XYZ file of C-alpha atoms in Angstrom:
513
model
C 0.000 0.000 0.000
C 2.923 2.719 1.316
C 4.587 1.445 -1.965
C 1.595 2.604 -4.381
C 1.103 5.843 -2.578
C 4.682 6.592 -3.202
C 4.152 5.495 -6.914
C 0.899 7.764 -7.378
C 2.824 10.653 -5.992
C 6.093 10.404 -8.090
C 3.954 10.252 -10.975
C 2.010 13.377 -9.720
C 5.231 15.369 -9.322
C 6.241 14.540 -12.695
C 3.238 15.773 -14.116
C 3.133 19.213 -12.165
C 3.602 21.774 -14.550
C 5.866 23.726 -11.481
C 7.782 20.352 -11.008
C 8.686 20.565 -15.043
C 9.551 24.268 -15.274
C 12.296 23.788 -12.346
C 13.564 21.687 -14.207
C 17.583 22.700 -16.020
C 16.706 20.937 -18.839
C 12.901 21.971 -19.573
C 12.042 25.431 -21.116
C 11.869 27.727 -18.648
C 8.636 30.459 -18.000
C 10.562 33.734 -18.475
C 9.254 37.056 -17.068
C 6.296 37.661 -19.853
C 2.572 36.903 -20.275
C 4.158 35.781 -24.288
C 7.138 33.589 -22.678
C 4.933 32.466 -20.599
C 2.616 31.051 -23.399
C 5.806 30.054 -24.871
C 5.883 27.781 -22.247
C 2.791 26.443 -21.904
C 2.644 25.552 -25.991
C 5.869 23.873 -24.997
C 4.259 21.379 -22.238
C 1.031 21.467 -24.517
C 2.767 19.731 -27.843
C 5.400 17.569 -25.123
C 2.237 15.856 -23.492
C 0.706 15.178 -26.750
C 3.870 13.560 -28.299
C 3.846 11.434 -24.698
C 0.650 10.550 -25.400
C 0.878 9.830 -28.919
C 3.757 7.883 -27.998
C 2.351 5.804 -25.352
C -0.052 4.783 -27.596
C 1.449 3.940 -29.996
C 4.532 2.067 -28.510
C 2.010 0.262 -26.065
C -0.106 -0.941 -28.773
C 3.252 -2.135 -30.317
C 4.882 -3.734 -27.562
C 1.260 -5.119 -26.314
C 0.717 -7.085 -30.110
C 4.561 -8.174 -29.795
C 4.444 -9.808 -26.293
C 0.710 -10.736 -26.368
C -0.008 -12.226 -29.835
C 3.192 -13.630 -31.279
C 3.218 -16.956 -32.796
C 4.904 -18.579 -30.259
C 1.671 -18.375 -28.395
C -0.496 -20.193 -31.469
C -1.596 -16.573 -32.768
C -3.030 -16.092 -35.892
C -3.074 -12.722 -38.083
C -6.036 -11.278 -39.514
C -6.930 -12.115 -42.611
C -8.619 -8.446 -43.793
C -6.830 -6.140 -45.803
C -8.761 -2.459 -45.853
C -10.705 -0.824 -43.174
C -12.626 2.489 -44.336
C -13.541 3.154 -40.670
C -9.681 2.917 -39.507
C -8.986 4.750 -42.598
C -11.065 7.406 -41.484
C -9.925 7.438 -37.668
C -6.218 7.683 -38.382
C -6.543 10.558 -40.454
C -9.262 12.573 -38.581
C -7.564 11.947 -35.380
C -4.257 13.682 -36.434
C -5.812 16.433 -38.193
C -7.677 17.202 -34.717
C -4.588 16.805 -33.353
C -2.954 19.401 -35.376
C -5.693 21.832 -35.137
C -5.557 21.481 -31.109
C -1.830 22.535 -31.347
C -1.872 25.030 -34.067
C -4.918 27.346 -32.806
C -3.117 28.261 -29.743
C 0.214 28.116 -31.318
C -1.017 30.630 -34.233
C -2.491 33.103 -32.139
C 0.730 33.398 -29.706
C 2.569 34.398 -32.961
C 0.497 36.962 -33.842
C 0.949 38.091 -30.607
C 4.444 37.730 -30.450
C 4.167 40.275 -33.976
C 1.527 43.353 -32.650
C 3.944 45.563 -31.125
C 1.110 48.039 -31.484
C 0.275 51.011 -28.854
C 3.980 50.921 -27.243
C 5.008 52.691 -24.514
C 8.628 53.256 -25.225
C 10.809 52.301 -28.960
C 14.202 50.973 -28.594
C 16.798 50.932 -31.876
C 18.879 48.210 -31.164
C 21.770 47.908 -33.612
C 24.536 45.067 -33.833
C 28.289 45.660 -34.361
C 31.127 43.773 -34.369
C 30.904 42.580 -31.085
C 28.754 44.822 -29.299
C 25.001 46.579 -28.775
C 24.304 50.057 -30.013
C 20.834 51.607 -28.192
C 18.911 54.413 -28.770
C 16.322 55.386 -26.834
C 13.915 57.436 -29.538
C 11.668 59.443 -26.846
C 14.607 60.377 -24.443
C 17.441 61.418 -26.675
C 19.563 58.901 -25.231
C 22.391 56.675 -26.691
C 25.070 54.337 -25.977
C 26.811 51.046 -26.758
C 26.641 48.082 -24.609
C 30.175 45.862 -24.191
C 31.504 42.628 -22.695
C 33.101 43.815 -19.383
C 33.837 40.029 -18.007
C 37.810 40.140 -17.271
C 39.658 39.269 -20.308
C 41.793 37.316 -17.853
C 38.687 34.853 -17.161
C 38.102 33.954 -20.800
C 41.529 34.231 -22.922
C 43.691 32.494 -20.475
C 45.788 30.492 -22.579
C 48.532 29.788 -20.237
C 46.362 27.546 -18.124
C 43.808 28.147 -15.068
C 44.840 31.264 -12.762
C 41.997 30.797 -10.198
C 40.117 33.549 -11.827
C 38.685 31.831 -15.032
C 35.575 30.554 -14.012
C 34.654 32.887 -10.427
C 31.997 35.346 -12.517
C 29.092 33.275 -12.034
C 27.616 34.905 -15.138
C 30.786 34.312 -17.094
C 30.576 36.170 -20.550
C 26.943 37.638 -19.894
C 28.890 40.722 -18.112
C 28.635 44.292 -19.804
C 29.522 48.142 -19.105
C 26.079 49.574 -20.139
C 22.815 47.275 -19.837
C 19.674 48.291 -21.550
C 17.615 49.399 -19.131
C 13.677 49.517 -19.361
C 10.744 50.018 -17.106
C 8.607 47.368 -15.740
C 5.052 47.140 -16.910
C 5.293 49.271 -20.064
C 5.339 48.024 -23.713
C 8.991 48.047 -25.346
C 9.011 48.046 -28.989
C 12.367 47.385 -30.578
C 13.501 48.340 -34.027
C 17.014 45.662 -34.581
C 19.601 46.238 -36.939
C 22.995 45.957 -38.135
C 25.932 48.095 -39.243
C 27.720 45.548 -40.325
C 26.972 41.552 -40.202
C 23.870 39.221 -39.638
C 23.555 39.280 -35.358
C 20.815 38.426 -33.636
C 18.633 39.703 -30.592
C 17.407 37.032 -28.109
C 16.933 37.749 -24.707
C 15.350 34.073 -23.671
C 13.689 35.568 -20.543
C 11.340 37.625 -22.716
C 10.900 35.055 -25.665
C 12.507 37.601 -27.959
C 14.545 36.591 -30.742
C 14.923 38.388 -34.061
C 17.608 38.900 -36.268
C 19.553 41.958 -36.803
C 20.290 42.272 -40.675
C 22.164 44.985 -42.021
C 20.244 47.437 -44.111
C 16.669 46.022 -43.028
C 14.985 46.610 -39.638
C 12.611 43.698 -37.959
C 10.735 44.823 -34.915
C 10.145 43.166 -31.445
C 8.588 44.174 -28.079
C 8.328 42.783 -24.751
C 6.242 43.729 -21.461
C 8.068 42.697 -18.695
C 6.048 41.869 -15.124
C 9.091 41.464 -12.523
C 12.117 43.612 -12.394
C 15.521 42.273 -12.414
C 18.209 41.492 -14.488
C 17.996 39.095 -17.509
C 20.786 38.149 -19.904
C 20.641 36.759 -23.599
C 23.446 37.036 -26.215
C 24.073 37.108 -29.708
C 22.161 33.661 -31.682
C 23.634 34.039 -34.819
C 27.526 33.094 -35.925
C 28.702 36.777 -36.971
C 32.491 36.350 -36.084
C 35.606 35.047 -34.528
C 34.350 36.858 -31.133
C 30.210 35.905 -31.699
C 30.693 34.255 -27.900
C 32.078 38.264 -26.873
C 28.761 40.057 -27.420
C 26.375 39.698 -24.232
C 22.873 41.015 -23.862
C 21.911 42.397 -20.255
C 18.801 43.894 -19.855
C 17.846 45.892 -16.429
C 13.937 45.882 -15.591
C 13.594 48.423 -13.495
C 10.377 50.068 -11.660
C 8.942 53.187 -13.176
C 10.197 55.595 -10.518
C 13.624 53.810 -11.116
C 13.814 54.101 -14.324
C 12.654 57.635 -14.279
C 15.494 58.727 -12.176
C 18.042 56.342 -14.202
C 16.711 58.969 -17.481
C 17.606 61.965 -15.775
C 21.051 60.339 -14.318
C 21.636 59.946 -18.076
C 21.043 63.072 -18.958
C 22.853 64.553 -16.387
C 25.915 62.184 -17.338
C 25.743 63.483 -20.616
C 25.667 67.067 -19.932
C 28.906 66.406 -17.755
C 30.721 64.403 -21.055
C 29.586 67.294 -23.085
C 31.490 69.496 -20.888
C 34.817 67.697 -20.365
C 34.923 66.581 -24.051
C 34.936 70.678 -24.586
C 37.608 71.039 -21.899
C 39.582 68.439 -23.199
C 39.765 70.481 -26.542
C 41.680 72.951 -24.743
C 44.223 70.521 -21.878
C 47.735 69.456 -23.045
C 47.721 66.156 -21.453
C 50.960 64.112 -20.578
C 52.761 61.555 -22.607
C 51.819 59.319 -19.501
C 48.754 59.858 -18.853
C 47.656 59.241 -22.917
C 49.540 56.218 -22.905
C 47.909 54.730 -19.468
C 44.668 55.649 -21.451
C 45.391 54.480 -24.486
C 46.376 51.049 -23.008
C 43.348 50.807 -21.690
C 41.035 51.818 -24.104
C 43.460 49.560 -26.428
C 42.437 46.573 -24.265
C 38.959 47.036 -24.334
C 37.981 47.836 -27.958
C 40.838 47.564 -29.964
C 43.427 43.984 -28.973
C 40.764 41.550 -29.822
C 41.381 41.790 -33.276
C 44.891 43.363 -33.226
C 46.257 41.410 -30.590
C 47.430 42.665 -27.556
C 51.326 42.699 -28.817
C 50.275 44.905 -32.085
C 50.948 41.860 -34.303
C 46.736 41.980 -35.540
C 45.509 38.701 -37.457
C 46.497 39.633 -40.808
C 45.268 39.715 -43.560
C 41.731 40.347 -41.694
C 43.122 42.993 -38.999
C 46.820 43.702 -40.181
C 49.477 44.434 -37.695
C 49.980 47.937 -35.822
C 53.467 47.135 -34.584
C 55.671 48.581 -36.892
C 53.084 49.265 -39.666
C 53.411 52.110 -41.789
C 50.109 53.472 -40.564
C 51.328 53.665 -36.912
C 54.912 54.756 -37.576
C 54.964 57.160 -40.394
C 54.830 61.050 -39.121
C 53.244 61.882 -42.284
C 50.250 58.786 -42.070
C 49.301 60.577 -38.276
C 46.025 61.928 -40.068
C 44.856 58.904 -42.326
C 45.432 57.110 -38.233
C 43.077 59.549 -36.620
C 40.528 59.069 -39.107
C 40.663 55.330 -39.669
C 40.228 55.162 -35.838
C 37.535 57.626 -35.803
C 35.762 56.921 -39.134
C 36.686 52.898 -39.904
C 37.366 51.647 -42.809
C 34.638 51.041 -45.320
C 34.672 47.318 -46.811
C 37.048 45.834 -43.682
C 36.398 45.092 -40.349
C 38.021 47.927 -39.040
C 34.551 50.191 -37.440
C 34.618 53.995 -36.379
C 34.666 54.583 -33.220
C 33.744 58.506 -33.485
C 30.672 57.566 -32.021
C 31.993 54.961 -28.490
C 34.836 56.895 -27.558
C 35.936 60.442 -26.758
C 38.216 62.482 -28.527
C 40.419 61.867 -25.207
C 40.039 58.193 -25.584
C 40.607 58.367 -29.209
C 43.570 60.473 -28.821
C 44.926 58.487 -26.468
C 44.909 54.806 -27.987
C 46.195 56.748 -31.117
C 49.208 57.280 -28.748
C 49.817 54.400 -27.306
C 49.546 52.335 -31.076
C 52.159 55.233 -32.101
C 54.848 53.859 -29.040
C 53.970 51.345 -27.556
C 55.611 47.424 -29.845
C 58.998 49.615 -30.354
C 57.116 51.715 -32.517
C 58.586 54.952 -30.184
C 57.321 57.526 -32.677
C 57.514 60.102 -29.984
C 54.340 61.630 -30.816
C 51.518 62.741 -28.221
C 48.301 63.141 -29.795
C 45.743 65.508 -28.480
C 41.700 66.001 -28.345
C 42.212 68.916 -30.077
C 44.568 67.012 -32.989
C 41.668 64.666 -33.751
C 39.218 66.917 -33.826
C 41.620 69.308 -36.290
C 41.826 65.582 -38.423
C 38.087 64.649 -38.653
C 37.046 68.403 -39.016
C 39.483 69.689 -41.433
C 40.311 72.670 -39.028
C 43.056 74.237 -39.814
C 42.753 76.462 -37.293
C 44.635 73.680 -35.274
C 47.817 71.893 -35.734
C 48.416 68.413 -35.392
C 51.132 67.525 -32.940
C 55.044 67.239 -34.282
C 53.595 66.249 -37.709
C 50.350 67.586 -39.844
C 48.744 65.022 -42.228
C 48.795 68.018 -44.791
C 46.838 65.978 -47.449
C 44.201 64.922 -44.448
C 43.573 68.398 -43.732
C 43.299 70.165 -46.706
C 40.849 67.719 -48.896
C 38.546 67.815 -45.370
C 38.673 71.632 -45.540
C 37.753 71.687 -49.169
C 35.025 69.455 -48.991
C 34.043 71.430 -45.834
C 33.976 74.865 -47.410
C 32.844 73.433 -51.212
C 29.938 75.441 -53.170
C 26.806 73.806 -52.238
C 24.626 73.302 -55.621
C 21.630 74.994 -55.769
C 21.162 74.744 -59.698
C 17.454 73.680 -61.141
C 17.066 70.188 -62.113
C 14.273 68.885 -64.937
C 11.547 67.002 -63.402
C 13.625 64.108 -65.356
C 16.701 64.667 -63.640
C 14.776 64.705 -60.476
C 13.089 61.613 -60.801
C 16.141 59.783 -61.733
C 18.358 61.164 -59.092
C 16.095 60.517 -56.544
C 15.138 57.436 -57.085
C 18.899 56.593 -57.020
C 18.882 58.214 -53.519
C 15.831 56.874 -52.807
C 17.211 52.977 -53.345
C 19.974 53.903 -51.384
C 18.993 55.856 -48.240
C 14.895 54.744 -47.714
C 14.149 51.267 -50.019
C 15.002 49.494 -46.651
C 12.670 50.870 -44.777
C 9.875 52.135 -46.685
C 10.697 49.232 -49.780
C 11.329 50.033 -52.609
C 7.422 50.073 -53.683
C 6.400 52.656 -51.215
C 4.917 50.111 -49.453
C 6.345 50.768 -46.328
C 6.543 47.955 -43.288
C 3.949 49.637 -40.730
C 3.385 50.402 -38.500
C 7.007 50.970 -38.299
C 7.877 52.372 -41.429
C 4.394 53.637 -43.064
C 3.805 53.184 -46.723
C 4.572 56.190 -48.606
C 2.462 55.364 -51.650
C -0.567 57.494 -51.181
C 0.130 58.538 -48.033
C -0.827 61.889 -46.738
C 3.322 63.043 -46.231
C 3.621 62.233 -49.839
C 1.005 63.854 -51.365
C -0.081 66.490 -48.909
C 2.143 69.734 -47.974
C 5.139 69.746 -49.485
C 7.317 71.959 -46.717
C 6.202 69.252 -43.883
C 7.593 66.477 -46.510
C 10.836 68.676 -47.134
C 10.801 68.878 -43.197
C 10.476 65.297 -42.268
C 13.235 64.660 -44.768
C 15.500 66.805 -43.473
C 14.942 66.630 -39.901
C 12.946 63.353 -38.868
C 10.594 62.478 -37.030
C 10.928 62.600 -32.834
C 9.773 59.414 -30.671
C 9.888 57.393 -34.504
C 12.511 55.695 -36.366
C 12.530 58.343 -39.045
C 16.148 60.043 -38.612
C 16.681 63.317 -40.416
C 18.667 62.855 -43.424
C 20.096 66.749 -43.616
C 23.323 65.995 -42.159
C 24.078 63.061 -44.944
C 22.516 64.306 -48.014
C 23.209 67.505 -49.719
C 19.739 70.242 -50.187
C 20.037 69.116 -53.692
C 19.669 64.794 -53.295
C 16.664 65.878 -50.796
C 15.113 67.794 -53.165
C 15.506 64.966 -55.678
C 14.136 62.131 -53.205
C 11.183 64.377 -52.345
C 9.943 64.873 -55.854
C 10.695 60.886 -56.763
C 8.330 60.224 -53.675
C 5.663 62.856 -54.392
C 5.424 61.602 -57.837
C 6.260 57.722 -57.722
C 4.041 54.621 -57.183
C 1.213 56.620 -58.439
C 1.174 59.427 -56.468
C 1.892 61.893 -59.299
C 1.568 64.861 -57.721
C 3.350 66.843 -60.603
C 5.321 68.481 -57.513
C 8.914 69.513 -58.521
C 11.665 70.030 -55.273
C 14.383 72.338 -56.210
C 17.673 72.820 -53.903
C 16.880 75.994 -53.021
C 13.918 75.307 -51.073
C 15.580 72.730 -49.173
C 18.285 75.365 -48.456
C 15.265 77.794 -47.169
């Protein structure tokens, strides 16, 4: 009796849905009513394979022990059944429509990022997050800050390698978003296939360079959930972390005006810094530093880079020659279009940039001598001539940046032909991923702009959107990459394409206005 007591309640704790999600190697809930339904579809379809399988395997096993022909049995003689014919194809297609009604409306769920609270741009880059918070103003990247000593230990275990319980799920700057409120996310790349999954949430979409998918979550509990990178997008894929920190609204409130008061401060010691004649010592202490963290994972930390991929600092012409000091500022600052060498313009200051351009001109023997300044790179990236870059000026650098700078801007008339044809070059180039190139759009995202009221309606609010974007959207204004005159041509290619024809012609000039 004790014996079948303890049988009935082993078999009740392996059915308990709590039992199963405590489980290491089940699915777990996450933190959202749509992981959550995740999870039950899980159990759902895993019960009915049991089942199935029970069935099936019983019946099996039961005809093998129970009628072989060691015990005198005798098959059946029939050959068709319409009614079992029937049975075992009705029963499945039940089967299937049990599983996919639930299954198909969590989907659609999983797509309606509708009525959302807060939008998110999350971008990809070689090996780190880039978010941008569209209602705040408010920007940064997100990078693996587990101890390189804990991961790239080659000369065997120092005690330290495995102590960070979240080993590799570590990182400077965590997205951090409110509990309770709708986060839509717009995910893209600037460089390689990544993807987004944070398994908590049951978000997982791929970030694709030159396309944006969209996401959201609504988380329930605050905390801290990690995810990572899911798709192979380098030698360091296992280097880019995701940490996302729920917080409460009054949390998160005061965590938006912490970053806006953080900002205001970098604003003001970047402008210092234009001004300070910092110390060999100091930029090279930097520099080392900075080197370590965003720049000796593909270089190496001796200098001698993975060639032909990342080519070699130490005693490269690039780092070395007096007269290549302003190609190095802006290859650091810019990238390198078509290589995997990325600007960092945008993740470091002109301090940090000025220093690691330092310490890659002396440290490996290279002992060029030279101490690069703020205000150098911001003479090399500007074309100020104003300023002189120190012990050697990249004259070349300089002067084609100054005469692109202070070039004639063309305000000449253009045919309606010419406009149509330059814009719709423009148009392929700077919009057809977002808004495709049929004007279709991908709303509620990106609206359609074929017969839309933008693109046929007032033409100064179209010239304005253009130019300056859209706040609290993913429209970015376009004025500081395109010149009056490729606006005015993608305004008239929209106001007249796809139908819309509304015989509108955009000249230069009254973009310039």
């Amino acid at each position: 009796m004790k014996r079948r007591n303890l049988g009935w309640l082993l078999l009740g704790s392996l059915i308990s849905s709590s039992a199963w999600a405590d489980m290491q190697l089940n699915m777990t809930k996450g933190v959202t009513d749509v992981s959550q339904n995740v999870y039950e579809l899980h159990m759902l379809v895993m019960w009915i394979c049991t089942v199935i399988g029970v069935v099936v395997f019983g019946a099996m096993f039961w005809s093998m022990i129970f009628h072989r022909k060691s015990k005198g049995a005798k098959p059946a003689t029939f050959h068709e059944s319409t009614k079992v014919e029937i049975l075992w194809t009705a029963i499945p297609i039940l089967i299937l429509i049990g599983m996919a009604w639930p299954a198909t409306t969590t989907l659609i769920n999983m797509e309606d990022n509708s009525n959302s609270d807060i939008t998110v741009q999350v971008t990809g880059s070689q090996w780190k997050w880039h978010y941008k918070y569209f209602d705040q103003d408010i920007e940064f990247y997100s990078v693996l800050s587990t101890p390189k000593s804990q991961f790239d230990n080659r000369e065997g275990d120092n005690g330290e390698k495995w102590s960070n319980e979240n080993y590799l799920l570590e990182v400077d700057k965590p997205l951090v978003i409110p509990v309770n409120r709708k986060v839509r996310f717009l995910i893209t790349s600037d460089d390689v296939i990544h993807s987004w999954w944070v398994p908590a949430f049951a978000v997982k979409q791929d970030a694709n360079p030159g396309f944006i998918n969209e996401a959201w979550t609504l988380v329930n509990e605050p905390g801290i959930y990690r995810g990572q990178c899911a798709e192979l997008c380098g030698k360091d894929h296992g280097y880019m972390p995701i940490v996302v920190d729920v917080r409460s609204e009054v949390d998160y409130e005061l965590w938006i005006n912490e970053q806006k008061i953080a900002m205001t401060k970098a604003a003001e010691a970047e402008a210092q810094s234009l001004t300070a004649k910092l110390p060999m010592e100091e930029l090279m202490t930097l520099g080392e530093q900075t080197y370590a963290a965003h720049c000796a994972a593909c270089h190496q930390p001796t200098g001698m880079g993975l060639p032909p991929a990342f080519p070699a600092l130490k005693g490269s012409e690039m780092a070395t020659s007096a007269d290549k000091l302003g190609d190095h500022i802006n290859v650091v600052f810019n990238g390198r279009s078509g290589t995997g060498m990325q600007g960092y313009g945008k993740q470091l200051s002109l301090k940090e940039i000025a220093a690691v351009v330092t310490y890659e001109r002396n440290a490996w023997d290279n002992n060029t001598g030279q101490a690069v300044q703020p205000a150098d790179v911001k003479a090399a990236v500007s074309g100020n001539d104003g300023a002189s870059i120190s012990d050697a000026a990249p004259a070349a650098a300089v002067e084609e940046a100054v005469a692109v700078e202070t070039a004639e801007v063309s305000l000449d008339d253009l045919s309606m032909d010419e406009l149509m044809s330059k814009g719709e070059a423009v148009y392929n180039t700077s919009c057809a991923a977002c808004h495709q190139a049929s004007g279709a759009g991908m709303p509620p995202a990106f609206p359609a702009l074929k017969g839309s009221p933008i693109a046929t309606g007032d033409v100064n609010a179209h010239i304005s959107m253009v130019a300056d974007g859209k706040a609290g959207t993913a429209m970015m204004g376009f004025a500081a990459q395109l010149s009056p005159q490729e606006m005015a041509a993608v305004i008239t290619y929209e106001r007249n394409a796809w139908g819309n024809s509304t015989g509108d012609m955009v000249q230069a000039k009254d973009v310039a206005k």
